[in-house]
Coordinates of C-alpha atoms and ligand atoms in Angstrom, one line a residue:
X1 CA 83.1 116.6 92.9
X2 CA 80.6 115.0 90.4
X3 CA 81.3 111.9 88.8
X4 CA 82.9 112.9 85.5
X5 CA 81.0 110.5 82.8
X6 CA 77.9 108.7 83.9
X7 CA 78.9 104.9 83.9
X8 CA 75.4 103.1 83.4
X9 CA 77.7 99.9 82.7
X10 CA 79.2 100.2 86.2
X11 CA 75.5 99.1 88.2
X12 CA 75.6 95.7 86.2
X13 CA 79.2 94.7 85.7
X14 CA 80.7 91.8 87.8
X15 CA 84.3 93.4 89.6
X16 CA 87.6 92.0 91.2
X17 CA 88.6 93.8 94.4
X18 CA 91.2 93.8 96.1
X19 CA 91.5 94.9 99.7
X20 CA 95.3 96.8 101.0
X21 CA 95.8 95.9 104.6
X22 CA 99.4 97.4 106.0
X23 CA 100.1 95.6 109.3
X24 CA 102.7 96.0 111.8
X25 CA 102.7 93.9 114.5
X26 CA 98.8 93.3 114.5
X27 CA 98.8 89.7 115.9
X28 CA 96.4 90.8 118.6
X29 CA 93.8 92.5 116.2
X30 CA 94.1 89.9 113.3
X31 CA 91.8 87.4 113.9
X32 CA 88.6 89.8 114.2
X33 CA 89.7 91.4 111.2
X34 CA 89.9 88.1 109.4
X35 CA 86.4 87.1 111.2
X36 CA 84.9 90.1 109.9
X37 CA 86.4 90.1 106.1
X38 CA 85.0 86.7 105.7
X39 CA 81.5 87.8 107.2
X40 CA 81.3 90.8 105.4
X41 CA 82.4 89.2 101.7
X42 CA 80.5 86.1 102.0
X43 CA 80.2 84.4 98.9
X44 CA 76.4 86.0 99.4
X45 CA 77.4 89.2 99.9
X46 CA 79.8 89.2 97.3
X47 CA 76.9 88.0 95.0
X48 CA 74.7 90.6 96.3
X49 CA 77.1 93.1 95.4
X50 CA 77.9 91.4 91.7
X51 CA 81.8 91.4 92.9
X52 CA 83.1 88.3 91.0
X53 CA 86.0 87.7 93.4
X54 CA 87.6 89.1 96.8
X55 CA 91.2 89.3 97.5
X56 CA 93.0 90.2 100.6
X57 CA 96.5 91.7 100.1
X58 CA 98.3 92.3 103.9
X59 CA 101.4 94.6 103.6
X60 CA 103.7 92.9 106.4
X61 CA 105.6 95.4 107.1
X62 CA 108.5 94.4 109.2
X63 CA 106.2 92.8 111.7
X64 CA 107.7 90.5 114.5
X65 CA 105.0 89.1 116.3
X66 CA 103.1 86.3 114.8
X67 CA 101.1 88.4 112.0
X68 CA 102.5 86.8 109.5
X69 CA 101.7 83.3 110.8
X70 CA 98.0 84.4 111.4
X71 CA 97.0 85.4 107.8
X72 CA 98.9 82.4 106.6
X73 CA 96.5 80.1 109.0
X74 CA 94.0 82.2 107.0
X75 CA 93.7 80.0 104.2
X76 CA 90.2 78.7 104.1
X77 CA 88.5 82.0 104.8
X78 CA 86.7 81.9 101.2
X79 CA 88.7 84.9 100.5
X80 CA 92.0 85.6 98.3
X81 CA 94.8 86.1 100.7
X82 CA 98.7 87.3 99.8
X83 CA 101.1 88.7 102.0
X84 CA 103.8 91.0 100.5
X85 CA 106.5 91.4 103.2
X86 CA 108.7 94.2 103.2
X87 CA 112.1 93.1 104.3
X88 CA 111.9 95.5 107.3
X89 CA 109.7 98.4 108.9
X90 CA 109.3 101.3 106.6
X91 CA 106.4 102.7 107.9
X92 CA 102.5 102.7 107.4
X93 CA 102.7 104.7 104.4
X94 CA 105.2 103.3 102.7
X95 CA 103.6 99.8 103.4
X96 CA 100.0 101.5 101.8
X97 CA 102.2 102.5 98.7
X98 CA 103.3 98.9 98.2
X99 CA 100.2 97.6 98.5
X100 CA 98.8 99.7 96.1
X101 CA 101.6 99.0 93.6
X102 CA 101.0 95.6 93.8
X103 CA 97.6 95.3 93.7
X104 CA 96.4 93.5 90.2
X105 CA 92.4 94.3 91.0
X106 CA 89.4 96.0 89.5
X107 CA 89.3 98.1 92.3
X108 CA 91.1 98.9 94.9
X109 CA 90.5 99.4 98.8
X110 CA 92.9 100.7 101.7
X111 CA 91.8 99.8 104.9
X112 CA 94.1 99.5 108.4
X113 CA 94.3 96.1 110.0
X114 CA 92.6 97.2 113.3
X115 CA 89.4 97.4 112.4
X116 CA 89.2 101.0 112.3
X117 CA 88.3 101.3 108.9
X118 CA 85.2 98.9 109.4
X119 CA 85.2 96.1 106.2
X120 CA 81.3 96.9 105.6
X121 CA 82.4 100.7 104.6
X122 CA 83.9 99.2 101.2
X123 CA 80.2 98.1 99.9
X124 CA 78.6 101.3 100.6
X125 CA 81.8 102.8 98.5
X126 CA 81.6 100.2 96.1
X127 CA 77.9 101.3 95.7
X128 CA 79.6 105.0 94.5
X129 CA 82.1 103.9 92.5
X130 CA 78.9 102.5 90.7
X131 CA 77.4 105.9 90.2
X132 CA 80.5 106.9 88.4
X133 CA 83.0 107.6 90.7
X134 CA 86.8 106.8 90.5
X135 CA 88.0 107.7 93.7
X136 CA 85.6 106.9 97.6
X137 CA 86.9 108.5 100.3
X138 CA 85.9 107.6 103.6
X139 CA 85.2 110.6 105.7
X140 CA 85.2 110.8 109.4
X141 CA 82.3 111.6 111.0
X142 CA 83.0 111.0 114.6
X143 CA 86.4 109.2 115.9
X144 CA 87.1 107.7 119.6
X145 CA 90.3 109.1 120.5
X146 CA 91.0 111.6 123.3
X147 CA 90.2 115.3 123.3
X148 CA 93.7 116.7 122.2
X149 CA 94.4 114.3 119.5
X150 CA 90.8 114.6 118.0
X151 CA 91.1 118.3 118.2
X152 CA 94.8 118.0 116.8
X153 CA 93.5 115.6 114.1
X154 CA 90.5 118.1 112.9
X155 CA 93.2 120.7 113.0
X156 CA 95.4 119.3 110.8
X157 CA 93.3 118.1 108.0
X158 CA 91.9 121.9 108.1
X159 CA 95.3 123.6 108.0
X160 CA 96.7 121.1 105.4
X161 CA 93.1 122.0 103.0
X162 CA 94.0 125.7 104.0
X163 CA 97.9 125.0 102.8
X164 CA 97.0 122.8 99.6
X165 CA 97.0 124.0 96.1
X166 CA 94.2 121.7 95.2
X167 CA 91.2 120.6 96.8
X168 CA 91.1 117.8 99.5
X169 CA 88.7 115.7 101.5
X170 CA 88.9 116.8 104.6
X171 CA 89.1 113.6 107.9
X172 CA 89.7 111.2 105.4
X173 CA 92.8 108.9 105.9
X174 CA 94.1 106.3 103.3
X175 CA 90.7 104.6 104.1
X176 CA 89.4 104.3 100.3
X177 CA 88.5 103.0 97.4
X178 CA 90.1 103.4 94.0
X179 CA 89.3 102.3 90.6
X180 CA 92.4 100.6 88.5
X181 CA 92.1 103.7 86.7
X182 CA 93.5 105.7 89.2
X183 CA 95.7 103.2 90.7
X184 CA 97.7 102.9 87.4
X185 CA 97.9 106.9 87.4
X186 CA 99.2 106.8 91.5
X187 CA 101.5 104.0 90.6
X188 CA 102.6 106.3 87.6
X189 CA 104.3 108.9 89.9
X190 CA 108.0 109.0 90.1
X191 CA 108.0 109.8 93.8
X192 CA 109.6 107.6 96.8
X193 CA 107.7 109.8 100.0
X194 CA 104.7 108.9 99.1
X195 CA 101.8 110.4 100.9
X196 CA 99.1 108.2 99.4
X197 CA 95.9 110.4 100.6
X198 CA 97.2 113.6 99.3
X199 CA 98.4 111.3 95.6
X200 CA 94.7 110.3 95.6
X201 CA 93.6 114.1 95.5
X202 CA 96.0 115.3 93.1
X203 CA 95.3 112.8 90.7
X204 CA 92.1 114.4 90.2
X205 CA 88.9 112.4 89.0
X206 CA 85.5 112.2 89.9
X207 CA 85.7 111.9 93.8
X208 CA 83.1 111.1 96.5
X209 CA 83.0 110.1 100.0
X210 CA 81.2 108.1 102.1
X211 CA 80.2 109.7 106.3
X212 CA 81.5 106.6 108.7
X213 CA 82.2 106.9 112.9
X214 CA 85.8 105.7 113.4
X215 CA 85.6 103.4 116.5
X216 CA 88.4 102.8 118.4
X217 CA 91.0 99.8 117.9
X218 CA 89.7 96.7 118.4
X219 CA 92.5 95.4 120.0
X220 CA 97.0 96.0 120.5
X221 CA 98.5 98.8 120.5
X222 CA 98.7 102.2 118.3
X223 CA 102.3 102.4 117.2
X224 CA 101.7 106.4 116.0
X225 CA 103.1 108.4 118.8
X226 CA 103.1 111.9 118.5
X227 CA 106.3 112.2 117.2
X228 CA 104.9 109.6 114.2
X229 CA 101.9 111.8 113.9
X230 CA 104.5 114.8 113.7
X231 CA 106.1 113.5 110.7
X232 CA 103.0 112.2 108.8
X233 CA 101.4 115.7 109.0
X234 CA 104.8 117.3 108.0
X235 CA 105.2 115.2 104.9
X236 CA 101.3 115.7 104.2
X237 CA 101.8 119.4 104.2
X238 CA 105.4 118.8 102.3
X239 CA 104.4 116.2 99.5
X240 CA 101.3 118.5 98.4
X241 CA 102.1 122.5 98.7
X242 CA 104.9 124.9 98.7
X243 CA 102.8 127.5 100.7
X244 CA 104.5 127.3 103.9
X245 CA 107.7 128.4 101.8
X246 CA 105.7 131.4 100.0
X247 CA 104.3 132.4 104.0
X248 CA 108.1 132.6 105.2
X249 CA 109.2 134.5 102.3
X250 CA 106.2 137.0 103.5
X251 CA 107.8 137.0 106.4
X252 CA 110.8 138.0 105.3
X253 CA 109.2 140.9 103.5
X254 CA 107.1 142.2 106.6
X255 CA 110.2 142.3 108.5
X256 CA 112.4 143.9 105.9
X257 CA 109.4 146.7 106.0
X258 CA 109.5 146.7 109.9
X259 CA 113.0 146.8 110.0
X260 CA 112.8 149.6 106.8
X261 CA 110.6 151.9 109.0
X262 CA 113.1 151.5 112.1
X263 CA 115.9 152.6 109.5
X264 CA 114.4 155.9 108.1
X265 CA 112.8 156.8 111.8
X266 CA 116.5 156.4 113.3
X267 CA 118.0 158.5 110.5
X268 CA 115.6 161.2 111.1
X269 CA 116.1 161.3 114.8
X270 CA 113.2 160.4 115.9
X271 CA 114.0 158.6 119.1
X272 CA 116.0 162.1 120.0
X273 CA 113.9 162.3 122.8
X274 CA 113.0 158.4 123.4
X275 CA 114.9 157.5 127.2
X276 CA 117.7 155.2 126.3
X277 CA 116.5 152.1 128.4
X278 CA 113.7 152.4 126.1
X279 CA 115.1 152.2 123.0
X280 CA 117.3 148.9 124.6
X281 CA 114.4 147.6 125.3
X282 CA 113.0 148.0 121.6
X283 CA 116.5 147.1 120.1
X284 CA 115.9 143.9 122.2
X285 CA 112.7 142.9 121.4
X286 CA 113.4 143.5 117.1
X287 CA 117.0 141.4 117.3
X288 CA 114.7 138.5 119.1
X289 CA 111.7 138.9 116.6
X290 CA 114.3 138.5 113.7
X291 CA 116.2 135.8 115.3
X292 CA 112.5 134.0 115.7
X293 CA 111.8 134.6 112.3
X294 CA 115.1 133.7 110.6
X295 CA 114.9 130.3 112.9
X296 CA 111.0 129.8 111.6
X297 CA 112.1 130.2 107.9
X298 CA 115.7 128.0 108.2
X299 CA 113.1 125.5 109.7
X300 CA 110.4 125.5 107.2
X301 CA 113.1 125.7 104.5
X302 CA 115.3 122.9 106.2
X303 CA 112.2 120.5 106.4
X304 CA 111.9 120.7 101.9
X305 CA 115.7 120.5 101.7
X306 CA 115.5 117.4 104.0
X307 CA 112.8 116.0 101.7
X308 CA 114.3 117.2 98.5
X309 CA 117.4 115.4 99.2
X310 CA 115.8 111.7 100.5
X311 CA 113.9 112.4 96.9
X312 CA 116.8 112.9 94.9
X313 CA 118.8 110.2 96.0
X314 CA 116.4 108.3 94.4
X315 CA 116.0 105.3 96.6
X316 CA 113.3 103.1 96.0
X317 CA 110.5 103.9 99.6
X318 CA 110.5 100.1 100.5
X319 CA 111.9 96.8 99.5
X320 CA 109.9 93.8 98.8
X321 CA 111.5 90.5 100.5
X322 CA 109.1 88.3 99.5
X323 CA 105.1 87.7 97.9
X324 CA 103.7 85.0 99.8
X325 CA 100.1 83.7 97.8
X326 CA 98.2 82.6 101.1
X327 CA 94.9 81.5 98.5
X328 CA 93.7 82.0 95.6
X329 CA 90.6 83.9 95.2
X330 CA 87.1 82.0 94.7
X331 CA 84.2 83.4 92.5
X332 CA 81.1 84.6 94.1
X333 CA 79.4 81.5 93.6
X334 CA 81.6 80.8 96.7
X335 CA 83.6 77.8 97.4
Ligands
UDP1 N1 101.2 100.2 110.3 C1 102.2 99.8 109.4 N2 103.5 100.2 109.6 C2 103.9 101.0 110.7 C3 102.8 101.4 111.5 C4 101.5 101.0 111.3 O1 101.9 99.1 108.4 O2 105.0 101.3 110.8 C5 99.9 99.7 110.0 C6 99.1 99.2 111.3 O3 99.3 97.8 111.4 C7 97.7 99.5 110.9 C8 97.8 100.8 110.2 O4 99.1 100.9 109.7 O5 97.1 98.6 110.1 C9 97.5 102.1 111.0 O6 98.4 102.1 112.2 P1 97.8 102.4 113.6 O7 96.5 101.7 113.9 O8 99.0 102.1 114.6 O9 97.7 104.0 113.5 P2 96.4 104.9 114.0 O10 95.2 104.2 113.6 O11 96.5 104.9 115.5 O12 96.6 106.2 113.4
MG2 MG1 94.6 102.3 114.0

């Protein structure tokens, strides 16, 4: 999508950003992260780049190792650092939403703690928002995982684009950046599931993305199992499209016309001459196909009421416990 309005102000003006880390038990993988956040925003870079200051907000999100402790020891990295704890685990999309509801900055960027999302990605999307865009997404070019999941991966984001209303980028996680702009408008929505990468797309603006190789973890433990990945690309499908529901009410139809056909042949005698174990066997096989397909639609169905009823109780998707300031942010004239 092309940016919307040229911005020739954008290549000159000075910026706040702000960077959304969710962690969860990331004691292992913190200290490279903060190694490489203070490398990559040096108070060169970040005058190379005309980004007035650099903050750091990590989403603790029920972690209990020593994650907490470690960005607190943080302090003299150069960089901004806060630490908005949730008071327990709510998960790593609920912890993204907080982060971007907190976030006071410029500009916004999502990144995951384990150096996945590699820190240097947010200048080259920096250098797009720039040419006008509101939204960077970061696209995955290449990812180290294992054959199934990377094949289960590619098919997802495919079916969910296939499924969705609107458009979306395609292999691109919450890994972003955002202008306030659109922040404002995502922290707008009413919703408690949030599934902040489909929000992003519905939103709408100028959009871009930026081609990067996901390497693997840089250290700890993944804590998506497949039952996790299960239920985030359940509530991707849910949050953005009511297809699935339209497909089972086709369904439906095809077998009412099936089971239509079946009707009008028996009233016409048509299986007069049809050996009886044979028409068993037939009888068989359509009470098991409309079993099947009842089940299918009671399941699709079952997984909107489920949602529609965690919505409508209205509870809020996290709770804050406490904002810790870690530092304060210095210009980029550094310290
Ligand atoms: N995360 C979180 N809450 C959770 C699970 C994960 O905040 O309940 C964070 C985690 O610390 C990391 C990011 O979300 O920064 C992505 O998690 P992970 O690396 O385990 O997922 P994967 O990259 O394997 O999909
Ligand atoms: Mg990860």
């Amino acid at each position: 999508m092309e940016p919307s309005v040229p911005r020739p102000d954008r290549e000159t003006t000075g910026v706040t950003l702000e960077l959304v880390i969710p962690m969860y038990n990331e004691e292992e993988a913190l200290p490279r992260l903060l190694d490489e956040l203070a490398k990559t925003f040096s108070p060169e870079a970040r005058a190379a780049h005309r980004i007035d200051r650099v903050s750091c907000l990590f989403v603790d999100d029920g972690s209990r190792d020593r994650s907490v402790q470690i960005v607190r020891d943080a302090a003299d990295s150069g960089l901004g650092m806060a630490i908005l704890r949730l008071s327990r685990n709510f998960g790593h999309q609920a912890a993204v939403s907080a982060g971007i509801a907190h976030s006071t900055a410029d500009l916004v960027a999502v990144m995951d703690a384990d150096l996945q999302d590699p820190p240097a990605c947010v200048l080259e999307m920096l250098k797009e928002w720039r040419a006008g865009y509101e939204i960077v997404n970061a696209q995955r070019r290449n990812r180290k995982e294992g054959p199934l999941k990377k094949l289960l991966y590619a098919g997802f984001y495919r079916l969910w684009s296939w499924l969705s209303p609107i458009a979306i980028q395609v292999d691109s996680g919450d890994f972003c950046l955002m202008s306030r702009r659109v922040v404002d408008e995502l922290n707008k929505l009413p919703e408690t599931l949030r599934f902040p990468r489909g929000l992003r797309s519905w939103v709408g603006f100028s959009q871009t993305a930026i081609q990067y190789d996901r390497p693997a973890r840089s250290a700890g433990q993944s804590s998506y199992g497949w039952r996790a990945l299960y239920r985030l690309a359940t509530d991707g499908i849910a949050s953005l499209s009511l297809r699935p529901l339209q497909l089972s009410q086709i369904l439906a139809l095809l077998y009412l016309l099936v089971s239509g056909v079946g009707i009008v042949a028996l009233l016409s005698n048509a299986f007069r001459e049809t050996d009886i174990r044979t028409q068993l066997n037939w009888m068989l096989v359509l009470i098991l196909l409309g079993n099947g397909l009842i089940l299918f639609c009671v399941y699709i169905l079952g997984s909107y009421l489920g949602r529609a009823y965690l919505e409508v109780k209205g509870r809020p998707g996290y709770v804050v416990e406490e904002r810790v300031i870690v530092a304060e942010p210095r210009g980029s004239k550094g310290p």
